[in-house]
C-alpha positions as a printed NumPy array, in Angstrom:
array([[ 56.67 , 129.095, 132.838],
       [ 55.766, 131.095, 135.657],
       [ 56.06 , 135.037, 136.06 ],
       [ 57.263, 137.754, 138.283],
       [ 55.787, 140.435, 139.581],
       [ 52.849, 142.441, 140.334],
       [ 49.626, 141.77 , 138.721],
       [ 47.621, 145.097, 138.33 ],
       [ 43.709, 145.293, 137.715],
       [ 44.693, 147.698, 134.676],
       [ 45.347, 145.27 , 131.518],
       [ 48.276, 147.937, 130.767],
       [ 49.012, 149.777, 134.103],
       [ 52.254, 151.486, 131.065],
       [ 49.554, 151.931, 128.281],
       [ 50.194, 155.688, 128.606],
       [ 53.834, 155.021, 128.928],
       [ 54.481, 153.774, 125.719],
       [ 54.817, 156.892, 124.029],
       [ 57.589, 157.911, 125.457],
       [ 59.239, 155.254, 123.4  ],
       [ 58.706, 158.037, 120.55 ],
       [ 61.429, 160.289, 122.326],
       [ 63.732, 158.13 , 121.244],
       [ 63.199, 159.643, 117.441],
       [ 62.36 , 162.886, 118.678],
       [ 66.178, 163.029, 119.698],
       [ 67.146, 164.052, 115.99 ],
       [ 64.279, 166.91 , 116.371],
       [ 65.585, 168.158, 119.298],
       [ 69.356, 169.602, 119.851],
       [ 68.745, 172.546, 116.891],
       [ 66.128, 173.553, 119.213],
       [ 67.55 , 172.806, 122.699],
       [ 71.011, 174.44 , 121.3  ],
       [ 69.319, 177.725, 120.049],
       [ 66.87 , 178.138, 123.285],
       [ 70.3  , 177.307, 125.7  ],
       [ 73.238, 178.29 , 124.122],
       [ 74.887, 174.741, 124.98 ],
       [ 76.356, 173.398, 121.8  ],
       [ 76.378, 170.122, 123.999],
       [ 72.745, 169.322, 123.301],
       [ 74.405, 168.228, 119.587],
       [ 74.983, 164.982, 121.474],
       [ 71.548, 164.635, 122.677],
       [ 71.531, 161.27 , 121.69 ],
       [ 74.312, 159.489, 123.823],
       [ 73.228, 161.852, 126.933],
       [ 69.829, 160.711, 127.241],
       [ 70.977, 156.83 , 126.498],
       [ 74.536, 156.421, 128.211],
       [ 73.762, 158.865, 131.368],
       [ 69.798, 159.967, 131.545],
       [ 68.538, 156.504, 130.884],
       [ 71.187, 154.559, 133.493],
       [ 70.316, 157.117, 135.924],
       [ 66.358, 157.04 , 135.729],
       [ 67.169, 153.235, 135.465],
       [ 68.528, 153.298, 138.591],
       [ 66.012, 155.966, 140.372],
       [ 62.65 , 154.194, 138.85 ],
       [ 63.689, 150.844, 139.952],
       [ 62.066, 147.604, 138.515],
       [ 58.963, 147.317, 136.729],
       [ 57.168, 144.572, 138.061],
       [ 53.998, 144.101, 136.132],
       [ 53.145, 141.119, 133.663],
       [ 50.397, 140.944, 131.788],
       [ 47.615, 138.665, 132.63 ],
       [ 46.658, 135.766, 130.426],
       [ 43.213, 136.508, 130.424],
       [ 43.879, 140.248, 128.693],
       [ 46.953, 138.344, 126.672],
       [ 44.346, 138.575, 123.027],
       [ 43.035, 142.422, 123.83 ],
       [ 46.506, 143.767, 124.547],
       [ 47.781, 142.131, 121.307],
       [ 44.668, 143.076, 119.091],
       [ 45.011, 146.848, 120.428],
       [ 46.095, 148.548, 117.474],
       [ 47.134, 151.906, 119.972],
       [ 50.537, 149.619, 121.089],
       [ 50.943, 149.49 , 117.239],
       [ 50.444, 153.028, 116.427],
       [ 53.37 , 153.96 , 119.153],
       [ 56.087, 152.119, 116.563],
       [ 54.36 , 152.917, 113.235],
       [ 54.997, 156.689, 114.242],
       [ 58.447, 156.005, 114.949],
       [ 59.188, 156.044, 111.143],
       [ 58.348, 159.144, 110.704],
       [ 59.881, 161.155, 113.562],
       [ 63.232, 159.282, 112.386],
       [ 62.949, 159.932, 108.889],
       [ 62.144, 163.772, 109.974],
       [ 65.496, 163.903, 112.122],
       [ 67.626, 162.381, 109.902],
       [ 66.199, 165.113, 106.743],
       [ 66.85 , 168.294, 109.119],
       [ 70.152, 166.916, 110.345],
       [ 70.86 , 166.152, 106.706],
       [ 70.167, 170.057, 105.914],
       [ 72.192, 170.993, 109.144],
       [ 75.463, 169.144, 108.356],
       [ 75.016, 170.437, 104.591],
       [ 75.632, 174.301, 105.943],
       [ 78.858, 176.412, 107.466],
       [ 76.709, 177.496, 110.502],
       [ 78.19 , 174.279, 112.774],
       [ 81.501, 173.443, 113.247],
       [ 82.729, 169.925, 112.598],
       [ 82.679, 168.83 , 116.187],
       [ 79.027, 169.605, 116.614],
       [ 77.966, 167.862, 113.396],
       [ 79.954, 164.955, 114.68 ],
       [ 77.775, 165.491, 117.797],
       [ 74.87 , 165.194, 115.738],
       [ 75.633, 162.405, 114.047],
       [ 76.364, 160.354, 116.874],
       [ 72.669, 161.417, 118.132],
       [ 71.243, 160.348, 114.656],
       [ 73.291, 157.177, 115.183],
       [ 71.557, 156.582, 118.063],
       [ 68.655, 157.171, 116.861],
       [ 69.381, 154.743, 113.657],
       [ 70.304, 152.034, 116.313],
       [ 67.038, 152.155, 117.937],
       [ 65.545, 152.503, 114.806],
       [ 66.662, 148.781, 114.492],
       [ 65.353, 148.009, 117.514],
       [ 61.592, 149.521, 116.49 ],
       [ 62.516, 147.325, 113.182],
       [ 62.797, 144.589, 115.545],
       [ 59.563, 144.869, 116.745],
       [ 57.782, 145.12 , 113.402],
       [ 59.639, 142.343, 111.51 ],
       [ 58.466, 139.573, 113.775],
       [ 54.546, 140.443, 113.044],
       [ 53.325, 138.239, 110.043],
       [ 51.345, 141.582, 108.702],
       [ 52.732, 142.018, 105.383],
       [ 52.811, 146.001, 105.652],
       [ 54.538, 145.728, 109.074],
       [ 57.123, 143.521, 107.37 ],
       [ 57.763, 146.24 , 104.971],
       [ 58.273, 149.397, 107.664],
       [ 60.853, 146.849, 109.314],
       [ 62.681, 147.278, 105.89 ],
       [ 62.426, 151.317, 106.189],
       [ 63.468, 151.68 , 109.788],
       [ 66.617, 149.716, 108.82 ],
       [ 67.188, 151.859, 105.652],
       [ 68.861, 154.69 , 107.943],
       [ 71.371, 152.375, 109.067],
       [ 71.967, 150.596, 105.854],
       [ 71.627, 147.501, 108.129],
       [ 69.178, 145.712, 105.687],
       [ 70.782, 142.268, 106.144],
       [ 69.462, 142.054, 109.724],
       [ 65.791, 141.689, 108.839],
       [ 66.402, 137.957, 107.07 ],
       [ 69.057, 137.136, 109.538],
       [ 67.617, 137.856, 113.041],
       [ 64.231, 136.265, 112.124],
       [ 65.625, 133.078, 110.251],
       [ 69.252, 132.944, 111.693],
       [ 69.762, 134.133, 115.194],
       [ 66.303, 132.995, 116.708],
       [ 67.136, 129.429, 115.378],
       [ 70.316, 129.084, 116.698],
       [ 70.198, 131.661, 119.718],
       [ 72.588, 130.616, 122.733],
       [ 74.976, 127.83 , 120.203],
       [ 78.263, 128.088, 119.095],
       [ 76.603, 128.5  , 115.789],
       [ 74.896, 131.511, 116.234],
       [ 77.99 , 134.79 , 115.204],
       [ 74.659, 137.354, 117.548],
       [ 75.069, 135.119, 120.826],
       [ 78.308, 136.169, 122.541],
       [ 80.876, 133.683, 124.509],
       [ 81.899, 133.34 , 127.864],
       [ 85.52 , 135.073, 127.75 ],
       [ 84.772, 137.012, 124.997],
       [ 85.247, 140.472, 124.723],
       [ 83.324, 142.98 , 123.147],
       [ 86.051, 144.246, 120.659],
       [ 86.271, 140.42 , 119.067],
       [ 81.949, 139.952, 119.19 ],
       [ 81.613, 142.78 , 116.982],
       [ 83.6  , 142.215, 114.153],
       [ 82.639, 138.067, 114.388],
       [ 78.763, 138.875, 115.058],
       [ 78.43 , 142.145, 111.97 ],
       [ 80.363, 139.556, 109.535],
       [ 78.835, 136.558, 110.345],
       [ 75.377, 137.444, 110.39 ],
       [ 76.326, 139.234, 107.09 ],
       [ 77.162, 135.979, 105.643],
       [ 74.386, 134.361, 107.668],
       [ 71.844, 136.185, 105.722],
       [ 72.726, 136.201, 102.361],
       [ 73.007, 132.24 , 102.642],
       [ 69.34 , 132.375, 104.126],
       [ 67.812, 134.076, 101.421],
       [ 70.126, 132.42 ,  98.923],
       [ 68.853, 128.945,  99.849],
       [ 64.987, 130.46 , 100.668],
       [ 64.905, 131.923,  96.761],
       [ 66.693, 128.745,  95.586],
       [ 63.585, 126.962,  97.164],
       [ 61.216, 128.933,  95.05 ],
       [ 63.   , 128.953,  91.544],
       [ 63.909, 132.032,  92.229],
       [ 67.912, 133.79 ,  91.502],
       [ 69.579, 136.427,  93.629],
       [ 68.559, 138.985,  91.544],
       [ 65.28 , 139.146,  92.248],
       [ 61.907, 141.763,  93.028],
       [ 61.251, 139.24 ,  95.626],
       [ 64.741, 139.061,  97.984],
       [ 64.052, 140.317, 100.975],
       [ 67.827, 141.707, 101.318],
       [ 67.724, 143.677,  98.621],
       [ 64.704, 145.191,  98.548],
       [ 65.751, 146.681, 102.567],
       [ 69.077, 147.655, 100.812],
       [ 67.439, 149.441,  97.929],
       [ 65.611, 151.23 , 100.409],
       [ 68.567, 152.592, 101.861],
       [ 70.635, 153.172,  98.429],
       [ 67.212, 155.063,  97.532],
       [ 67.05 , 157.11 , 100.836],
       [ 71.039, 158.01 , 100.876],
       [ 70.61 , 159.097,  97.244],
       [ 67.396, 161.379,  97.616],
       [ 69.696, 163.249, 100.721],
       [ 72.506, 163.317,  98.374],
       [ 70.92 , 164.992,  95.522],
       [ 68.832, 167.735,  97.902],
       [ 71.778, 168.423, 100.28 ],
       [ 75.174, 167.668,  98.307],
       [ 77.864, 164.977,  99.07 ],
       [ 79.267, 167.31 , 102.435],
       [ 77.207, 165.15 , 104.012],
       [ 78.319, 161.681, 102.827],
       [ 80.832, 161.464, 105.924],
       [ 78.227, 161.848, 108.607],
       [ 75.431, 160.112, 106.961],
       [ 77.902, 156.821, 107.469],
       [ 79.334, 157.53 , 110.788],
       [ 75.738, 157.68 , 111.756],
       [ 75.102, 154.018, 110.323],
       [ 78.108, 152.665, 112.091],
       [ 76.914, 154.175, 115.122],
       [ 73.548, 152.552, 114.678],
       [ 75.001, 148.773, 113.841],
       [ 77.075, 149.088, 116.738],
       [ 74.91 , 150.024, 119.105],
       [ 72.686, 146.873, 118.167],
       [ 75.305, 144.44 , 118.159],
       [ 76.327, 145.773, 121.946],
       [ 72.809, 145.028, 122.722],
       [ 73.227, 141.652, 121.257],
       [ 76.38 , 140.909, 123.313],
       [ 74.512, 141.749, 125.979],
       [ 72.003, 139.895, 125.382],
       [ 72.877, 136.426, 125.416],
       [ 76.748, 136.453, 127.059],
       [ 77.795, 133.101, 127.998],
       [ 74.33 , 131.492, 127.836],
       [ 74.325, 128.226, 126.2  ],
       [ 71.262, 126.271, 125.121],
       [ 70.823, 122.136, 126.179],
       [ 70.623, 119.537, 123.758],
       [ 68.35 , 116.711, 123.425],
       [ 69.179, 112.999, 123.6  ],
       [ 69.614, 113.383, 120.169],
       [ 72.221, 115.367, 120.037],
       [ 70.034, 118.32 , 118.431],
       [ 69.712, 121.556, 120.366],
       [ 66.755, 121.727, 122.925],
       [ 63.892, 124.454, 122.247],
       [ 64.684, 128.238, 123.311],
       [ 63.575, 128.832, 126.45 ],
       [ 63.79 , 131.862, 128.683],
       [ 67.01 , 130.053, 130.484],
       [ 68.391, 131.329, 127.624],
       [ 68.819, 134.733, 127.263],
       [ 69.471, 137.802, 129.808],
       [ 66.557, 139.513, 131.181],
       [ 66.023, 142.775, 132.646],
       [ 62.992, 144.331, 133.825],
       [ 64.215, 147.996, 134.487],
       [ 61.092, 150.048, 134.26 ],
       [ 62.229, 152.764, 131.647],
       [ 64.65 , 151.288, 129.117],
       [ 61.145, 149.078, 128.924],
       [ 59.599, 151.995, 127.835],
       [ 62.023, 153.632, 125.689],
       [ 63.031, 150.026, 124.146],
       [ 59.279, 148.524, 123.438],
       [ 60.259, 145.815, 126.066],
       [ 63.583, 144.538, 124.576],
       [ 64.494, 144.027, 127.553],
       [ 62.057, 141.245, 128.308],
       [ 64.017, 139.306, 125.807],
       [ 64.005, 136.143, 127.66 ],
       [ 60.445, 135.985, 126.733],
       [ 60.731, 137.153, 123.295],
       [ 63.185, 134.262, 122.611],
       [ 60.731, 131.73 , 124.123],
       [ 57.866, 133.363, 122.416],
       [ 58.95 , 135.467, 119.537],
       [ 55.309, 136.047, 117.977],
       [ 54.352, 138.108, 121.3  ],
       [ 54.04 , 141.872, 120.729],
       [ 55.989, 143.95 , 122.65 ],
       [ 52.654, 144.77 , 125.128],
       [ 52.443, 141.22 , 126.17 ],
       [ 56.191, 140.067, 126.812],
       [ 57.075, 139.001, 130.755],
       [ 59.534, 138.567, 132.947],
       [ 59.739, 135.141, 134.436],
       [ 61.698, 133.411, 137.281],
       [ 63.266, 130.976, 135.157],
       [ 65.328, 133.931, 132.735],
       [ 68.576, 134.981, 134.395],
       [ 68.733, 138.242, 135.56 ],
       [ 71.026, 141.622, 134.583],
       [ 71.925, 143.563, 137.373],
       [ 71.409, 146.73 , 135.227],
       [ 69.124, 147.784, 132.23 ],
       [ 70.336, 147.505, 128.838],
       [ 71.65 , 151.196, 128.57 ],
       [ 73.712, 150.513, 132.152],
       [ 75.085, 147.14 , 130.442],
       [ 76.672, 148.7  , 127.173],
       [ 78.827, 150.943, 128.613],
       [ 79.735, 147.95 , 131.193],
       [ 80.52 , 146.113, 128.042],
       [ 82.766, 148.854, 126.896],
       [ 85.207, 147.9  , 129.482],
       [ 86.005, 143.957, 129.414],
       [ 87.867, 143.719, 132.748],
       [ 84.691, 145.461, 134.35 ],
       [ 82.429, 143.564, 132.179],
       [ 84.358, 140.177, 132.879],
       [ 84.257, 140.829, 136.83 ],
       [ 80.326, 141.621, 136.464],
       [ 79.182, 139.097, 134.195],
       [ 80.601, 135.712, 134.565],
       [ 80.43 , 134.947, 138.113],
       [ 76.286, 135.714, 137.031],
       [ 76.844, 133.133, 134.318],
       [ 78.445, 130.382, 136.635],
       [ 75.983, 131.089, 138.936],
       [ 72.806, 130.502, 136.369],
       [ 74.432, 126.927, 135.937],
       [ 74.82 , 126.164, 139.374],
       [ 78.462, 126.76 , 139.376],
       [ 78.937, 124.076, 135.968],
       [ 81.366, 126.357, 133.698],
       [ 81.196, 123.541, 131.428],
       [ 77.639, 124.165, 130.456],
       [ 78.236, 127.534, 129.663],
       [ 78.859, 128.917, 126.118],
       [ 82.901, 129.45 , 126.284],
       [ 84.799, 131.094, 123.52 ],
       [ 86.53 , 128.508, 122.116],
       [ 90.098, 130.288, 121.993],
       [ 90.011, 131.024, 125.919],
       [ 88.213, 127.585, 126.863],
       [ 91.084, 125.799, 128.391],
       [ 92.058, 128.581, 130.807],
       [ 88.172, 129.449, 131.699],
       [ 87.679, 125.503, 132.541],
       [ 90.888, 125.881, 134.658],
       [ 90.032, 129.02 , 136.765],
       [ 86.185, 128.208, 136.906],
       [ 86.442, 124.525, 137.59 ],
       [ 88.884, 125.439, 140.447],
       [ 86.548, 128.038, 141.908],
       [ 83.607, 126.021, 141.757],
       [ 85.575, 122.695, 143.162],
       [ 86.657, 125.418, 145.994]])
């Protein structure tokens, strides 16, 4: 596999970088202060500023990263416990938002379109949360395992732990997979196909994985339900201090957050479609099969989810030690940039899939096609590419 970009005499030229991933938290800690030092009630929506405008912006500004790791530093990078320490304090900073924003939408003193402000900025906040849950639940540490299951308690989106480790990275770019989106396929159909599905997905993982061990559903030892109790246990300790008022924006927040990961997921893996084997049997992930961008600060602010060609080709890498690589196909944004493109299906349509004809050589064919819209994407791709 060979990588791209620079190769700096630092093992970690972004070491110091990396805690600016923490801002992303720190956005629930910020508008009460920004507001009261400002006056501008628009700092309630912190949150989608900094990702859908700041972010695209410095994206844009910053440019590319262009550094890869060297193999020779590949074991100290991943034995530096520092890179760890920069998601373990994640938790906290969260946690500490969502408490003072529970206390805020609890009182009179904001009206109800700044505490919907706010809880579109915790939403954010719980989406990347999932992202930092990401991180942790791929490490085989047992106690990282179990922070994975408190950063998703915020957005109640428990489910995702079992599924994206044991569902989506074994069938990642398939028909099979509800998290890999489909050439044609808009973002309004993924969402409600890829949040049910991988529902489903889960529960019939750890159903079978407890069967396997003589174990029932209702058990200390399912994974689902202990990250569920966590949140039933978190929503009811806010409850009882600050008073159902803030039921209402407690779940907005947690729609928020599941949305915002399953946009990244459409991004992520639009239209990509892995090989198969002789056999018949799908061919091993590789970095052909998943989008890839290497936009210097969503790297920062998303731990490298953006390397996620990598990831998928090597999913026990820490975060520090992921690269970009000439064989993934490229975005032409970052990740922030992308969602909102992906907001807009005619704009995301004319963007993305003349990059996924291109990645096969102009073979629509080999592309993952949404079944419903297959005959009329073979029709107008196969012409263009026979033109």
């Amino acid at each position: 596999m060979q990588t791209v970009g620079k190769r700096s005499g630092s093992p970690d030229p972004k070491r110091h970088l990396w805690v600016l991933g923490l801002i992303a938290p720190g956005c629930a800690l910020l508008p009460s202060q920004l507001v009261l030092h400002t006056g501008f009630p628009v700092f309630w929506w912190i949150g989608p500023i900094i990702v859908l405008i700041a972010i695209p912006v410095l994206d844009w500004v910053v440019g590319e990263d262009g550094n890869n790791p060297r193999d020779e530093d590949y074991e100290l990078l991943s034995n530096d416990r520092y890179y760890r320490w920069c998601t373990y304090l994640f938790l906290p900073i969260q946690l500490t938002g969502l408490w003072i924003a529970a206390y805020m939408w609890a009182g009179d003193e904001l009206s109800p379109v700044d505490k919907l402000g706010l809880a579109a900025t915790l939403g954010f906040v719980s989406g990347i949360g999932i992202n930092a849950a990401h991180e942790l639940g791929h490490r085989v540490e047992h106690m990282e395992r179990w922070l994975a299951k408190i950063a998703l308690a915020q957005s109640g989106y428990g489910h995702f732990f079992v599924e994206h480790n044991k569902g989506h990275h074994a069938r990642v770019a398939t028909p099979e997979d509800p998290a890999s989106a489909r050439l044609g396929e808009a973002l309004w159909e993924f969402l409600p196909r890829s949040v049910f599905g991988g529902f489903r997905s889960a529960v019939r993982i750890e159903r079978d994985r407890l069967r396997r061990k003589g174990h029932g559903w209702w058990t200390p030892h399912n994974h689902i339900l202990q990250a569920w109790s966590m949140t039933l246990a978190l929503y009811a300790v806010l409850l009882a201090a600050f008073g159902p008022r803030i039921l209402p924006y407690l779940l907005l927040q947690a729609v928020i957050g599941a949305a915002l990961l399953e946009t990244v997921n459409y991004v992520e893996h639009y239209g990509l479609l892995r090989g198969k084997r002789s056999n018949g049997s799908w061919a091993r992930c590789s970095p052909a099969d998943s989008w890839n961008s290497d936009r210097l600060v969503t790297n920062i602010f998303l731990f490298h989810l953006q390397r996620h060609s990598d990831h998928h080709a090597n999913p026990g890498r820490r975060y520090q030690t992921l690269r970009s690589t000439r064989e993934a196909p490229q975005l032409p944004a970052g990740y922030a940039t992308m969602i909102l493109l992906a907001t807009i299906p005619p704009l995301w349509r004319h963007v993305m899939d003349p990059r996924v004809l291109a990645h096969y050589g102009g073979d629509v064919a080999k592309a993952n096609i949404a079944p419903r819209k297959r005959k009329r994407i073979l029709a107008t791709y196969g012409e263009a590419a026979a033109a």
